Amino acid sequence: DTAVSQTPKYLVTQMGNDKSIKCEQNLGHDTMYWYKQDSKKFLKIMFSYNNKELIINETVPNRFSPKSPDKAHLNLHINSLELGDSAVYFCASSPSGLAGNEQFFGPGTRLTVL
Amino acid sequence: AQSVSQHNHHVILSEAASLELGCNYSYGGTVNLFWYVQYPGQHLQLLLKYFSGDPLVKGIKGFEAEFIKSKFSFNLRKPSVQWSDTAEYFCAASAYNNNDMRFGAGTRLTVKP
């Protein structure tokens, strides 16, 4: 069974559209994350949720809105997509909000904005 | 500010060569350190981690890393690389009781057969 899953794996869309990426983890973890990996492989945290509560909110455009319906899911909604949003988006989870816990990553969603 | 830096952007080695990838961190207080690997087209996987205790940490696939507190370093090593080690390697750190993990920029390793 996949521990951290994301859908879709690939997403190609036009500028200005609104799209969502879904993430689910079946590890029973309390904390989930969204990362953006750009074309140079630089990995940057965007958001972190602990038990459905937002705890990290990096400086990202407010066009990006995470939603956590329960602690096993953390979805990412993006409004008014721009060319610069093209990247690979990784979801991750860890056992608790304390440091020292390994983060488990999903397979990534490659977003291409045309 | 908390940060992680990796010195090498792209390393090219022949099979059987020894590997050392540099990682330095800038954190106050207790820090937890990680190395992740990303094979082409795949997600990040944990190679090894350091929380406390023996500063020489053994990981999977023959990798190891040494935590040197005085140098704020956590370099990754492997005595003999294989073609299958071709991947992107990320060093990461998080402060104790804080789940904010910071990643270095990554080092691309290419191993020539």
PDB file of C-alpha atoms in Angstrom, chain A residues 31 33 35 37 40-45 48 50 55-56 58 90 96-108, chain B residues 9 32 34 36 38 41-46 49 51 88 90 94-106 108:
ATOM      1  CA  THR A  31       1.628  16.339  10.445  1.00  0.00           C
ATOM      2  CA  TYR A  33       3.381  19.227   4.423  1.00  0.00           C
ATOM      3  CA  TYR A  35       6.737  21.375  -0.790  1.00  0.00           C
ATOM      4  CA  GLN A  37      10.468  21.728  -6.157  1.00  0.00           C
ATOM      5  CA  LYS A  40      16.659  23.434 -10.469  1.00  0.00           C
ATOM      6  CA  LYS A  41      15.540  20.827  -7.921  1.00  0.00           C
ATOM      7  CA  PHE A  42      15.403  23.379  -5.119  1.00  0.00           C
ATOM      8  CA  LEU A  43      12.941  22.122  -2.495  1.00  0.00           C
ATOM      9  CA  LYS A  44      10.997  24.698  -0.521  1.00  0.00           C
ATOM     10  CA  ILE A  45       8.381  24.139   2.137  1.00  0.00           C
ATOM     11  CA  SER A  48       2.516  22.398   7.205  1.00  0.00           C
ATOM     12  CA  ASN A  50      -0.654  19.385  12.391  1.00  0.00           C
ATOM     13  CA  ILE A  55       1.387  25.574  11.663  1.00  0.00           C
ATOM     14  CA  ILE A  56       3.747  26.626   8.884  1.00  0.00           C
ATOM     15  CA  GLU A  58       5.744  30.241   4.264  1.00  0.00           C
ATOM     16  CA  PHE A  90       5.467  17.086  -3.091  1.00  0.00           C
ATOM     17  CA  SER A  96       4.167  14.334  15.008  1.00  0.00           C
ATOM     18  CA  GLY A  97       4.855  18.024  15.168  1.00  0.00           C
ATOM     19  CA  LEU A  98       8.153  17.505  16.959  1.00  0.00           C
ATOM     20  CA  ALA A  99      11.429  17.660  15.138  1.00  0.00           C
ATOM     21  CA  GLY A 100      13.510  14.587  14.611  1.00  0.00           C
ATOM     22  CA  ASN A 101      10.835  12.670  12.830  1.00  0.00           C
ATOM     23  CA  GLU A 102      11.476  11.518   9.338  1.00  0.00           C
ATOM     24  CA  GLN A 103       9.225  12.966   6.696  1.00  0.00           C
ATOM     25  CA  PHE A 104       7.700  10.536   4.235  1.00  0.00           C
ATOM     26  CA  PHE A 105       7.202  11.935   0.764  1.00  0.00           C
ATOM     27  CA  GLY A 106       4.587  11.316  -1.841  1.00  0.00           C
ATOM     28  CA  PRO A 107       5.443  10.634  -5.501  1.00  0.00           C
ATOM     29  CA  GLY A 108       4.991  14.254  -6.529  1.00  0.00           C
TER      30      GLY A 108
ATOM     31  CA  HIS B   9      26.003  21.415  -7.213  1.00  0.00           C
ATOM     32  CA  ASN B  32      18.391  17.036  13.797  1.00  0.00           C
ATOM     33  CA  PHE B  34      18.946  14.154   7.491  1.00  0.00           C
ATOM     34  CA  TYR B  36      17.491  12.262   1.475  1.00  0.00           C
ATOM     35  CA  GLN B  38      15.829  11.432  -5.050  1.00  0.00           C
ATOM     36  CA  GLY B  41      11.661  10.784 -11.606  1.00  0.00           C
ATOM     37  CA  GLN B  42      11.004   9.566  -8.086  1.00  0.00           C
ATOM     38  CA  HIS B  43      10.145  11.012  -4.700  1.00  0.00           C
ATOM     39  CA  LEU B  44      12.533  11.727  -1.857  1.00  0.00           C
ATOM     40  CA  GLN B  45      13.606   8.800   0.294  1.00  0.00           C
ATOM     41  CA  LEU B  46      15.472   8.918   3.571  1.00  0.00           C
ATOM     42  CA  LYS B  49      19.319  10.665   9.998  1.00  0.00           C
ATOM     43  CA  PHE B  51      19.277  12.865  16.298  1.00  0.00           C
ATOM     44  CA  GLU B  88      19.930  14.030  -6.442  1.00  0.00           C
ATOM     45  CA  PHE B  90      19.478  16.559  -0.283  1.00  0.00           C
ATOM     46  CA  SER B  94      15.248  20.708  11.704  1.00  0.00           C
ATOM     47  CA  ALA B  95      15.517  22.243  15.127  1.00  0.00           C
ATOM     48  CA  TYR B  96      14.440  20.291  18.164  1.00  0.00           C
ATOM     49  CA  ASN B  97      10.666  20.502  18.903  1.00  0.00           C
ATOM     50  CA  ASN B  98      10.090  22.310  15.637  1.00  0.00           C
ATOM     51  CA  ASN B  99       8.767  20.450  12.620  1.00  0.00           C
ATOM     52  CA  ASP B 100      10.051  23.022  10.142  1.00  0.00           C
ATOM     53  CA  MET B 101      12.573  21.093   8.064  1.00  0.00           C
ATOM     54  CA  ARG B 102      14.920  23.038   5.796  1.00  0.00           C
ATOM     55  CA  PHE B 103      16.538  21.472   2.778  1.00  0.00           C
ATOM     56  CA  GLY B 104      19.787  22.294   1.070  1.00  0.00           C
ATOM     57  CA  ALA B 105      19.790  23.070  -2.638  1.00  0.00           C
ATOM     58  CA  GLY B 106      20.697  19.487  -3.477  1.00  0.00           C
ATOM     59  CA  ARG B 108      23.330  15.991  -8.344  1.00  0.00           C
TER      60      ARG B 108
END
